[in-house]
Every structure is written in structure tokens, then in C-alpha cells.
CSV table of C-alpha atoms in Angstrom, one decimal:
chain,number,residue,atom,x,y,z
Q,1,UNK,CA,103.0,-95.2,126.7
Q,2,UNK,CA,100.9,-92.6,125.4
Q,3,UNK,CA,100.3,-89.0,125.8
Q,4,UNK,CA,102.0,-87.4,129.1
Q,5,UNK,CA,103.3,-84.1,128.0
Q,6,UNK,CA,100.8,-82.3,126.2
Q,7,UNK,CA,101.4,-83.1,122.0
Q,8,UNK,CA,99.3,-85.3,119.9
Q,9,UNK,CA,102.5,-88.1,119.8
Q,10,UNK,CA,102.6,-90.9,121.6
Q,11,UNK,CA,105.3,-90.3,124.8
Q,12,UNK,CA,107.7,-93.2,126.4
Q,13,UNK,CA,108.4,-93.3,130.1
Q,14,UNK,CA,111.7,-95.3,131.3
Q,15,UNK,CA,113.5,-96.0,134.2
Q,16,UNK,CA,117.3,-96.2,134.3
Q,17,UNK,CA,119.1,-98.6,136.7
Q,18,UNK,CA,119.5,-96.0,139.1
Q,19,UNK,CA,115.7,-95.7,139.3
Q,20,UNK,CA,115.5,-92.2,137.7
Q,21,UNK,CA,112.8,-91.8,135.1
Q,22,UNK,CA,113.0,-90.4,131.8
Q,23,UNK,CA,110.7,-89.0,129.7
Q,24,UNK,CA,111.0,-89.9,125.6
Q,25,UNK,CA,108.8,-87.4,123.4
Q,26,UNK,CA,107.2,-88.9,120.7
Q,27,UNK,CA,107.9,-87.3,117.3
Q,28,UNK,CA,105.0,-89.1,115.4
Q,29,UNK,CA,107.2,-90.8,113.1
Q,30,UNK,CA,108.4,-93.4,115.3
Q,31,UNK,CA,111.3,-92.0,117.1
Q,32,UNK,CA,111.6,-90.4,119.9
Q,33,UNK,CA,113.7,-86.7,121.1
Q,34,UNK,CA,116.7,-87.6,123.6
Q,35,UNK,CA,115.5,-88.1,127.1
Q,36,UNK,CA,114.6,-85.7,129.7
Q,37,UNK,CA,114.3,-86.5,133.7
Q,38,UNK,CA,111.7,-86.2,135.0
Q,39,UNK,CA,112.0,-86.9,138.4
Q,40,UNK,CA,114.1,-89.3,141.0
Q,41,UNK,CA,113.7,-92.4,143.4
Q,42,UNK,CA,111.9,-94.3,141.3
Q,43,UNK,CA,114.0,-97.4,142.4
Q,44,UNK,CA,111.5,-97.8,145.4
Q,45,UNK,CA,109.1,-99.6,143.1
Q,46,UNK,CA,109.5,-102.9,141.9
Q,47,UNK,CA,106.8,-102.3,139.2
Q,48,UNK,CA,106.1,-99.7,136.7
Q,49,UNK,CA,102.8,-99.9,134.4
Q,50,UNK,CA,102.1,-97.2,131.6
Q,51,UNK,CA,97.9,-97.5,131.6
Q,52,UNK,CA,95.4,-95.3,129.5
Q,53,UNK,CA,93.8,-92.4,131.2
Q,54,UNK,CA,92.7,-93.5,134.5
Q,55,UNK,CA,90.7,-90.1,135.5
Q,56,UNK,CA,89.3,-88.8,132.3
Q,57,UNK,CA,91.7,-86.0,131.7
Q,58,UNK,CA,92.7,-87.0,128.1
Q,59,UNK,CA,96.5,-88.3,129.3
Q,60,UNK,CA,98.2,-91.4,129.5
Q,61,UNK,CA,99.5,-92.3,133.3
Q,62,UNK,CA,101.1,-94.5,135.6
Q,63,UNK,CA,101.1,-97.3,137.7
Q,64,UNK,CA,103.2,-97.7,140.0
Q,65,UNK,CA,104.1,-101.1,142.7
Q,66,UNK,CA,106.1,-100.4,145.5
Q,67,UNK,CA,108.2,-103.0,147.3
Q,68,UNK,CA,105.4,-104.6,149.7
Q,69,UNK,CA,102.6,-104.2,146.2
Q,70,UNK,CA,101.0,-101.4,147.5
Q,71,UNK,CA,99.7,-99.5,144.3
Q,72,UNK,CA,100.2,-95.4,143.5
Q,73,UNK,CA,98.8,-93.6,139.9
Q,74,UNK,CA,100.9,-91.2,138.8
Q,75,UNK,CA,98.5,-88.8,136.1
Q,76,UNK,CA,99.9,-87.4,133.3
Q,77,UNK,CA,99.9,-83.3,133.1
Q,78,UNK,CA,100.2,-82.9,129.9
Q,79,UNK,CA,103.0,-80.1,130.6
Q,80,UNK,CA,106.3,-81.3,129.5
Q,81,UNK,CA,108.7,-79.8,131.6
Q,82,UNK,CA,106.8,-81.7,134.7
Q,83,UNK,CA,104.9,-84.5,132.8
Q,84,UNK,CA,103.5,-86.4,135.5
Q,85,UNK,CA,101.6,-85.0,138.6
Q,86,UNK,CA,102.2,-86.1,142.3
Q,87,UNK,CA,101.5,-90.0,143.2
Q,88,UNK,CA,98.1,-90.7,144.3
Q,89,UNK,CA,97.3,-93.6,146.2
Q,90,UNK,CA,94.3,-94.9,143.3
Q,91,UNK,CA,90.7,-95.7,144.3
Q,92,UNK,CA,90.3,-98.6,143.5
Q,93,UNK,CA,93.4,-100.6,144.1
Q,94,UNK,CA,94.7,-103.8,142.3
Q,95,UNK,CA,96.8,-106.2,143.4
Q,96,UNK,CA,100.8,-106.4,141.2
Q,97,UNK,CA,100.5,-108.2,138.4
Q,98,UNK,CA,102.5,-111.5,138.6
Q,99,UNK,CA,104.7,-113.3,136.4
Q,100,UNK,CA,104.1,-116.3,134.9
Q,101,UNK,CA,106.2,-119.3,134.4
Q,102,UNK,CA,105.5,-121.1,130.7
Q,103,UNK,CA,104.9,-124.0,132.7
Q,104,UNK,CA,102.4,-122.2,135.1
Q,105,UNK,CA,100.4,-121.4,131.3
Q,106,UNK,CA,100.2,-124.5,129.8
């Protein structure tokens, strides 16, 4: 996903089936440390999108698609212990991307 919590490794951001996230730090050698939560009621959004530093700060953060599309950024703090700041509604919002059938592509 990229840098949320603060260290020069690349983070990873999951949600379970319950809709809690977890956060994954990066140990630069291609694993990761045993998760962390990082929050709750996640499993309000249908879609969850890690995108590259959407305010300049220098941290990796999230997209997030609620049930009806309507789009909130979550920015990354860089503090591990409460990686990603409260949801923002963004300023210039994007519709949810949609999926594809491989017919549909052809």
C-alpha cells in the first residue's frame, strides 16, 4: 500500500470479513509483522482503494466507497499506533471504479 505508519517500508492495509481493518508493517524484506487493528466498521464500504499521497504529506492513503459510491480519503499519519487520520470527504471526488466483465473488454 505504501507508507502509513511512519518507517521507510512499504505498509499493507486489510479488511477482515467483519469489516475491521488491519494494519501489516512492512519489514523491507518482503514480509510483514502480525497485524494490528486499527480501527472498526469498515464493513460500511463496499470499496477500499490504497492510492499514493493524495495531499502532499509524504504518506500513502485511502480510498474509500461507501454503499451508495459516495467517496471518503482516509490520509495516512505516519504514527503507527493510529496510522490513518479521520475520513475526509476528498475534493475532488471520483466516481467507484467498476468491474469489468472479460466480455465487456474485448
Amino acid at each position: 500500500m505504501g507508507n502509513v505508519a511512519g518507517a521507510p517500508n512499504a505498509d499493507l492495509v486489510a479488511r477482515d470479513k467483519s469489516g475491521v481493518p488491519w494494519l501489516y508493517l512492512g519489514k523491507g524484506d518482503g514480509t510483514f509483522t502480525a497485524r494490528t487493528r486499527i480501527s472498526g466498521g469498515w464493513n460500511t464500504y463496499q470499496r477500499l482503494i490504497g492510492i499514493s499521497d493524495s495531499n502532499n504529506d509524504g504518506k500513502a492513503d485511502v480510498l474509500a466507497y461507501d454503499q451508495e459510491g459516495k467517496p471518503y480519503v482516509y490520509h495516512g499519519t505516519g504514527d503507527r499506533q493510529d496510522p490513518l487520520a479521520a475520513r475526509e470527504t476528498p475534493r475532488c471526488p471520483t466516481p467507484p471504479p467498476t468491474r469489468r466483465s472479460p466480455e465487456a473488454m474485448a
